Short mmCIF file of C-alpha atoms in Angstrom, two decimals:
data_model
loop_
_atom_site.label_atom_id
_atom_site.label_comp_id
_atom_site.label_asym_id
_atom_site.label_seq_id
_atom_site.Cartn_x
_atom_site.Cartn_y
_atom_site.Cartn_z
CA LEU A 1 0.00 0.00 0.00
CA PHE A 2 1.29 3.43 -0.86
CA ALA A 3 -0.29 6.84 -0.54
CA LEU A 4 0.01 10.32 -1.94
CA PRO A 5 -0.42 12.93 0.79
CA ALA A 6 -4.08 13.01 1.85
CA ILE A 7 -5.52 12.92 -1.66
CA ALA A 8 -4.85 9.52 -3.26
CA SER A 9 -4.02 5.90 -2.46
CA ALA A 10 -3.44 2.72 -4.43
CA GLN A 11 -3.21 -0.97 -3.66
CA TRP A 12 -2.84 -4.39 -5.26
CA HIS A 13 -4.92 -7.44 -4.44
CA ILE A 14 -3.73 -10.85 -5.69
CA GLU A 15 -5.58 -14.10 -4.98
CA THR A 16 -4.54 -17.51 -6.26
CA GLY A 17 -6.29 -20.85 -5.87
CA ILE A 18 -5.66 -24.55 -6.44
CA ASN A 19 -8.77 -26.74 -6.42
CA GLN A 20 -9.18 -30.50 -6.59
CA GLY A 21 -12.64 -31.91 -7.27
CA TYR A 22 -14.91 -34.35 -9.06
CA GLU A 23 -17.80 -33.56 -11.44
CA TRP A 24 -20.62 -35.84 -12.58
CA ASN A 25 -22.23 -35.46 -16.05
CA ILE A 26 -20.04 -32.56 -17.18
CA PHE A 27 -21.97 -31.98 -20.43
CA LYS A 28 -25.44 -32.38 -18.83
CA ASN A 29 -26.64 -35.32 -20.92
CA PRO A 30 -29.83 -37.30 -20.20
CA GLU A 31 -29.69 -40.83 -18.82
CA GLN A 32 -30.81 -42.52 -22.06
CA LEU A 33 -30.41 -41.77 -25.76
CA VAL A 34 -31.20 -43.75 -28.92
CA GLU A 35 -28.74 -43.45 -31.83
CA GLU A 36 -29.21 -45.56 -34.96
CA ARG A 37 -31.00 -48.40 -33.12
CA ASP A 38 -28.38 -48.37 -30.39
CA THR A 39 -29.66 -47.40 -26.94
CA LEU A 40 -27.03 -45.52 -24.95
CA GLN A 41 -27.37 -45.67 -21.19
CA ARG A 42 -26.06 -43.41 -18.45
CA ASN A 43 -22.69 -45.19 -18.26
CA ARG A 44 -21.98 -44.21 -21.91
CA LEU A 45 -23.64 -40.79 -21.95
CA TRP A 46 -22.34 -39.23 -18.77
CA GLN A 47 -18.83 -37.82 -18.70
CA ASN A 48 -17.58 -37.95 -15.10
CA SER A 49 -14.11 -36.92 -14.07
CA SER A 50 -11.86 -35.67 -11.33
CA PHE A 51 -10.38 -32.26 -12.06
CA ASN A 52 -7.85 -29.68 -11.00
CA GLU A 53 -8.50 -25.97 -11.25
CA LEU A 54 -5.81 -23.30 -11.19
CA SER A 55 -6.97 -19.71 -10.83
CA ALA A 56 -5.56 -16.24 -10.29
CA ASP A 57 -7.43 -13.03 -9.55
CA ILE A 58 -5.37 -9.84 -9.83
CA GLU A 59 -6.80 -6.41 -8.99
CA TYR A 60 -5.31 -2.94 -8.81
CA GLU A 61 -7.26 -0.11 -7.18
CA PHE A 62 -6.47 3.57 -7.22
CA ASP A 63 -8.53 6.02 -5.14
CA TRP A 64 -8.48 9.79 -5.23
CA GLU A 65 -10.87 12.40 -3.85
CA ASN A 66 -14.38 11.11 -4.72
CA SER A 67 -13.34 8.62 -7.42
CA ARG A 68 -12.01 5.08 -7.74
CA LEU A 69 -10.35 3.19 -10.60
CA GLN A 70 -10.04 -0.62 -10.60
CA LEU A 71 -8.18 -2.81 -13.07
CA MET A 72 -8.90 -6.54 -12.98
CA THR A 73 -7.66 -9.76 -14.55
CA VAL A 74 -9.01 -13.24 -13.80
CA LEU A 75 -7.40 -16.41 -15.21
CA SER A 76 -8.73 -19.94 -14.78
CA SER A 77 -7.79 -23.38 -16.14
CA ILE A 78 -9.68 -26.59 -15.38
CA PHE A 79 -8.04 -29.92 -16.27
CA TYR A 80 -10.29 -33.00 -16.33
CA HIS A 81 -8.30 -36.21 -15.85
CA GLN A 82 -10.79 -38.74 -17.31
CA ALA A 83 -12.47 -36.39 -19.84
CA THR A 84 -9.78 -34.40 -21.63
CA GLU A 85 -12.32 -32.99 -24.11
CA ALA A 86 -13.82 -31.01 -21.20
CA HIS A 87 -10.62 -29.06 -20.47
CA GLU A 88 -11.51 -25.40 -19.96
CA PHE A 89 -9.48 -22.20 -20.09
CA SER A 90 -10.94 -18.76 -19.52
CA TYR A 91 -9.78 -15.25 -18.86
CA ASP A 92 -11.46 -11.99 -18.00
CA VAL A 93 -9.93 -8.51 -18.33
CA GLY A 94 -11.81 -5.46 -17.13
CA ALA A 95 -11.77 -2.03 -15.58
CA SER A 96 -14.13 -0.05 -13.38
CA PHE A 97 -14.32 3.71 -12.90
CA ARG A 98 -16.65 4.95 -10.13
CA THR A 99 -17.14 8.53 -9.00
CA ASN A 100 -19.28 10.36 -6.46
CA PHE A 101 -20.19 13.23 -8.76
CA ALA A 102 -22.84 14.77 -6.48
CA ASP A 103 -24.17 14.34 -2.97
CA GLY A 104 -25.50 10.77 -2.73
CA LYS A 105 -25.07 10.11 -6.46
CA TYR A 106 -22.57 7.71 -7.99
CA PHE A 107 -21.65 6.93 -11.58
CA GLU A 108 -19.81 3.74 -12.65
CA LEU A 109 -18.49 2.49 -15.99
CA SER A 110 -17.09 -1.08 -16.11
CA PRO A 111 -15.95 -2.36 -19.54
CA GLU A 112 -14.96 -6.03 -19.63
CA PHE A 113 -13.64 -8.52 -22.18
CA SER A 114 -13.71 -12.28 -21.58
CA SER A 115 -12.97 -15.48 -23.46
CA LYS A 116 -13.69 -19.15 -22.80
CA ARG A 117 -12.20 -22.16 -24.56
CA GLN A 118 -13.82 -25.59 -24.14
CA GLU A 119 -14.76 -28.39 -26.49
CA GLY A 120 -18.36 -29.63 -26.75
CA ILE A 121 -21.72 -27.93 -27.10
CA GLU A 122 -24.27 -26.44 -24.74
CA ALA A 123 -27.22 -28.79 -25.07
CA THR A 124 -29.35 -27.27 -22.27
CA ASP A 125 -29.61 -23.66 -23.48
CA PRO A 126 -33.30 -22.79 -24.01
CA VAL A 127 -32.54 -20.64 -27.06
CA PHE A 128 -30.08 -22.55 -29.21
CA SER A 129 -27.31 -25.13 -29.12
CA SER A 130 -23.84 -23.67 -29.59
CA ARG A 131 -20.24 -24.37 -28.87
CA LEU A 132 -19.12 -23.76 -25.31
CA SER A 133 -16.22 -21.58 -26.54
CA TYR A 134 -16.84 -17.88 -27.07
CA ARG A 135 -15.45 -14.35 -26.87
CA GLN A 136 -17.44 -11.59 -25.19
CA LEU A 137 -17.43 -7.82 -24.67
CA LYS A 138 -19.52 -6.11 -21.97
CA LEU A 139 -20.04 -2.36 -21.52
CA PRO A 140 -22.15 -1.65 -18.39
CA LEU A 141 -23.06 1.81 -17.16
CA GLU A 142 -24.50 2.27 -13.65
CA LEU A 143 -26.08 5.13 -11.69
CA ASP A 144 -26.60 4.79 -7.90
CA ILE A 145 -28.71 7.31 -5.99
CA TYR A 146 -28.96 7.45 -2.20
CA LEU A 147 -32.50 8.52 -1.32
CA GLY A 148 -31.90 8.90 2.41
CA ASN A 149 -33.30 6.86 5.28
CA LEU A 150 -31.16 3.82 4.23
CA ALA A 151 -32.80 3.62 0.79
CA TRP A 152 -30.98 3.27 -2.56
CA LEU A 153 -32.08 3.44 -6.18
CA ARG A 154 -29.92 1.98 -8.95
CA PHE A 155 -30.20 2.14 -12.73
CA GLU A 156 -27.96 0.11 -15.02
CA THR A 157 -27.75 -0.26 -18.77
CA MET A 158 -25.38 -2.57 -20.61
CA TYR A 159 -24.34 -3.61 -24.10
CA ARG A 160 -23.02 -7.15 -24.57
CA SER A 161 -21.56 -8.74 -27.69
CA ARG A 162 -20.79 -12.49 -27.81
CA ARG A 163 -19.40 -14.59 -30.66
CA TYR A 164 -19.32 -18.39 -30.39
CA ASP A 165 -16.76 -20.55 -32.12
CA GLN A 166 -17.81 -22.10 -35.40
CA ARG A 167 -19.64 -25.45 -35.22
CA ASN A 168 -20.54 -27.67 -38.23
CA ASP A 169 -20.07 -24.78 -40.68
CA LYS A 170 -22.30 -22.54 -38.56
CA GLN A 171 -21.38 -19.64 -36.33
CA THR A 172 -23.68 -17.92 -33.87
CA SER A 173 -23.22 -14.43 -32.49
CA TYR A 174 -25.46 -11.87 -30.86
CA SER A 175 -25.66 -8.34 -29.58
CA ALA A 176 -27.65 -7.83 -26.39
CA TYR A 177 -28.99 -4.73 -24.63
CA TYR A 178 -29.90 -4.63 -20.93
CA PHE A 179 -31.74 -2.26 -18.65
CA GLU A 180 -32.07 -2.79 -14.90
CA ALA A 181 -33.72 -0.80 -12.13
CA LEU A 182 -33.35 -1.71 -8.45
CA PHE A 183 -34.76 -0.26 -5.23
CA LYS A 184 -33.23 -1.34 -1.91
CA GLN A 185 -34.47 -0.42 1.55
CA SER A 186 -32.60 -1.30 4.74
CA VAL A 187 -34.30 -1.25 8.14
CA ASP A 188 -32.45 -1.05 11.46
CA GLY A 189 -34.15 -3.59 13.67
CA SER A 190 -34.93 -2.73 17.28
CA GLY A 191 -33.25 -5.92 18.51
CA ARG A 192 -30.34 -8.02 17.26
CA PHE A 193 -31.36 -8.08 13.59
CA ASP A 194 -31.34 -5.81 10.55
CA HIS A 195 -33.71 -6.21 7.61
CA GLU A 196 -33.31 -5.45 3.93
CA PHE A 197 -35.80 -5.47 1.05
CA GLU A 198 -35.04 -5.34 -2.66
CA ILE A 199 -37.16 -5.13 -5.78
CA GLU A 200 -35.47 -5.30 -9.17
CA ASN A 201 -36.65 -5.34 -12.77
CA ARG A 202 -34.37 -6.47 -15.62
CA THR A 203 -35.18 -6.30 -19.33
CA ARG A 204 -32.84 -7.87 -21.89
CA TYR A 205 -33.03 -7.79 -25.65
CA ARG A 206 -30.91 -10.11 -27.83
CA ASP A 207 -30.38 -9.68 -31.57
CA GLN A 208 -28.97 -13.02 -32.74
CA VAL A 209 -27.43 -14.13 -36.04
CA THR A 210 -26.51 -17.68 -37.09
CA ALA A 211 -24.38 -17.71 -40.25
CA ASP A 212 -23.70 -20.61 -42.63
CA ILE A 213 -19.95 -20.61 -43.34
CA GLY A 214 -18.51 -21.91 -46.61
CA GLU A 215 -14.98 -22.54 -47.79
CA GLY A 216 -12.49 -19.82 -46.94
CA GLY A 217 -14.84 -18.40 -44.31
CA THR A 218 -17.37 -17.14 -46.85
CA VAL A 219 -20.82 -16.37 -45.38
CA LEU A 220 -23.40 -18.28 -47.44
CA ASP A 221 -26.59 -17.46 -45.54
CA LYS A 222 -27.79 -15.86 -42.29
CA ASP A 223 -30.66 -16.65 -39.93
CA PHE A 224 -31.89 -13.75 -37.76
CA ARG A 225 -33.80 -14.07 -34.47
CA GLN A 226 -34.62 -11.71 -31.62
CA PHE A 227 -35.30 -12.55 -27.98
CA THR A 228 -36.66 -10.43 -25.14
CA LYS A 229 -36.40 -11.44 -21.49
CA THR A 230 -38.05 -9.58 -18.60
CA GLU A 231 -37.34 -10.51 -14.97
CA THR A 232 -38.79 -9.14 -11.74
CA GLU A 233 -37.15 -10.18 -8.47
CA LEU A 234 -38.11 -9.61 -4.83
CA VAL A 235 -35.58 -10.28 -2.06
CA TYR A 236 -35.93 -10.23 1.72
CA ARG A 237 -32.71 -10.37 3.75
CA LEU A 238 -32.35 -10.88 7.53
CA GLN A 239 -28.95 -10.19 9.06
CA ASN A 240 -27.53 -10.56 12.55
CA ARG A 241 -25.95 -7.30 13.71
CA GLN A 242 -22.78 -9.11 14.81
CA ASP A 243 -22.49 -10.56 11.26
CA LEU A 244 -22.89 -14.09 12.63
CA PHE A 245 -25.47 -15.07 10.02
CA GLU A 246 -27.53 -13.83 7.08
CA ILE A 247 -30.64 -15.40 5.56
CA GLU A 248 -31.94 -14.45 2.11
CA PHE A 249 -35.28 -15.31 0.48
CA PRO A 250 -35.43 -14.40 -3.25
CA VAL A 251 -38.47 -14.83 -5.53
CA GLN A 252 -38.20 -14.17 -9.26
CA GLY A 253 -40.64 -14.22 -12.17
CA THR A 254 -39.51 -14.30 -15.81
CA LEU A 255 -41.18 -13.76 -19.20
CA PHE A 256 -39.22 -14.82 -22.31
CA PHE A 257 -40.27 -13.93 -25.87
CA ASP A 258 -38.93 -15.47 -29.09
CA HIS A 259 -39.36 -13.24 -32.18
CA PRO A 260 -40.76 -13.77 -34.72
CA SER A 261 -41.69 -17.46 -34.31
CA SER A 262 -42.83 -17.41 -30.63
CA SER A 263 -41.87 -21.10 -30.49
CA LEU A 264 -39.67 -20.67 -27.40
CA ASN A 265 -41.84 -18.24 -25.43
CA TYR A 266 -41.96 -19.25 -21.77
CA ARG A 267 -42.90 -18.18 -18.25
CA GLU A 268 -40.75 -19.01 -15.25
CA LEU A 269 -41.02 -18.86 -11.46
CA GLU A 270 -37.95 -19.28 -9.25
CA PHE A 271 -37.73 -19.17 -5.45
CA GLY A 272 -35.44 -20.42 -2.70
CA SER A 273 -33.29 -19.44 0.24
CA GLU A 274 -29.63 -18.85 1.00
CA VAL A 275 -28.00 -18.98 4.46
CA ASP A 276 -24.55 -17.73 5.48
CA VAL A 277 -23.25 -18.50 8.98
CA THR A 278 -19.99 -17.58 10.70
CA VAL A 279 -18.69 -20.13 13.21
CA GLY A 280 -15.38 -19.11 14.69
CA ARG A 281 -12.85 -18.92 11.83
CA ALA A 282 -15.16 -20.72 9.42
CA GLU A 283 -17.83 -19.35 7.13
CA VAL A 284 -20.58 -21.81 6.22
CA SER A 285 -23.09 -21.27 3.40
CA PHE A 286 -25.87 -23.38 1.95
CA GLY A 287 -28.86 -22.78 -0.27
CA ILE A 288 -31.70 -24.43 -2.11
CA ASP A 289 -33.61 -23.28 -5.17
CA ARG A 290 -36.77 -24.42 -7.00
CA THR A 291 -37.62 -23.37 -10.57
CA PHE A 292 -40.62 -24.01 -12.84
CA ARG A 293 -40.49 -23.09 -16.55
CA ARG A 294 -43.51 -23.53 -18.81
CA PHE A 295 -43.25 -23.01 -22.59
CA ASN A 296 -46.29 -21.51 -24.24
CA ASN A 297 -46.05 -23.05 -27.74
CA PHE A 298 -43.33 -25.74 -27.80
CA GLU A 299 -45.26 -28.99 -28.20
CA VAL A 300 -43.77 -32.30 -27.07
CA GLY A 301 -45.26 -35.79 -26.96
CA SER A 302 -49.00 -35.92 -27.52
CA PRO A 303 -50.81 -33.04 -29.35
CA GLY A 304 -51.32 -30.05 -27.08
CA GLU A 305 -48.72 -31.11 -24.52
CA LYS A 306 -46.24 -28.27 -23.94
CA LEU A 307 -42.63 -28.39 -22.86
CA PHE A 308 -42.26 -27.96 -19.09
CA TYR A 309 -39.14 -27.91 -16.91
CA ALA A 310 -38.86 -28.30 -13.15
CA TYR A 311 -35.49 -27.74 -11.47
CA TRP A 312 -34.08 -28.49 -8.04
CA SER A 313 -30.68 -27.01 -7.24
CA GLY A 314 -28.67 -26.79 -4.07
CA ASP A 315 -25.21 -25.78 -2.96
CA ALA A 316 -23.14 -25.80 0.21
CA GLY A 317 -19.71 -24.51 1.13
CA VAL A 318 -17.30 -24.08 4.02
CA GLU A 319 -14.38 -21.65 4.05
CA PHE A 320 -11.88 -21.98 6.89
CA GLU A 321 -9.08 -19.52 7.60
CA LEU A 322 -5.92 -21.49 8.34
CA SER A 323 -3.78 -18.41 8.87
CA SER A 324 -3.52 -14.87 7.61
CA ASN A 325 -4.39 -14.84 3.87
CA ILE A 326 -4.55 -18.66 3.61
CA PHE A 327 -7.97 -20.34 3.33
CA VAL A 328 -9.26 -23.86 2.75
CA THR A 329 -12.61 -24.12 0.97
CA VAL A 330 -14.94 -27.07 0.38
CA GLU A 331 -17.86 -26.65 -2.03
CA ALA A 332 -20.59 -28.91 -3.40
CA SER A 333 -23.34 -28.26 -5.95
CA TYR A 334 -26.28 -30.29 -7.27
CA THR A 335 -28.76 -29.50 -10.07
CA THR A 336 -31.44 -31.72 -11.55
CA ARG A 337 -34.02 -30.95 -14.22
CA THR A 338 -37.11 -32.89 -15.22
CA SER A 339 -38.67 -32.34 -18.63
CA THR A 340 -41.88 -33.33 -20.38
CA ARG A 341 -39.90 -34.03 -23.55
CA GLN A 342 -39.45 -37.81 -23.64
CA ARG A 343 -38.12 -38.15 -27.19
CA LEU A 344 -35.17 -40.53 -26.80
CA THR A 345 -33.49 -39.75 -30.14
CA THR A 346 -32.28 -36.30 -29.04
CA ALA A 347 -30.44 -34.91 -26.03
CA PHE A 348 -31.91 -31.43 -26.40
CA TYR A 349 -34.67 -30.15 -24.07
CA ARG A 350 -34.41 -33.38 -22.01
CA GLU A 351 -33.92 -34.03 -18.33
CA TYR A 352 -30.43 -34.03 -16.79
CA THR A 353 -28.55 -34.07 -13.47
CA ASN A 354 -25.22 -32.38 -12.81
CA SER A 355 -23.19 -32.15 -9.62
CA TYR A 356 -19.67 -31.55 -8.36
CA ILE A 357 -17.62 -31.38 -5.19
CA GLN A 358 -14.34 -29.57 -4.74
#
């Protein structure tokens, strides 16, 4: 840490990690699939493997008067021992400029570029199947306003551009536009607890292009689609004043629109709880989440039967401080999805289960 007399300061923050774990069903395949009269069972469809993850998070922060500048780089490599095709490498480079330009008003600009390299395809995406590898640019702009009496109002807009790697002579890319508005109210409890309420609305528009690629990279044809997603979330948070525990109860509703076909329009309800507890030098967290997604027009099975998903997901973690700046962390995650699509000749829009421990 170094400082310029009374007006500025700067500091570095470097965090590295080495993780060992095991993941079941890495590519989120169903338990049964029929291919050319051959029925594949779970033991041939699921890719399970132990893995090692190496990560580094490097941040530089410079503060002066009412402003702050952050520079950030995150690197991560995951090596799967029994499923080499699942190896993953990603990096994220970004910056954040935040300033208190008026009393109780803050402006923040946070450009970010990221890249992910991994073989395989994403078979569970509700919009399209694509390669897992991509390059992405994000340009978010945020305005925070303190309303007084422990109340905050936040507006955020963002542009995002993502280009997936080419797959089977096709390449998908999209430009997306986001707008978010959040109101947060904190309440000082009369006893040992504080309360916090949040309501947030997020609207996202995606302009997507899938191009047919010929020899020499020539674009032969393009397919255009647009998607709009609107989410409204309510959160209640209860916190112990000594920071011994925090309990969170979020509820979120989503409307998704597929233009112009409407084939993937859906409604979704998600709710759950998250608990964080401090026990001595250990921090314990666990949560559970339930999600229902009903498609309006996507027919599966018998005539009139629509595609419907139901998810259960849960996670748990323990972080223990061995000594100053050295921590040991254990994490586990479990997600399962049921689906009304029972067609055994495809892996898309089917049920799956995925879990890991590290």
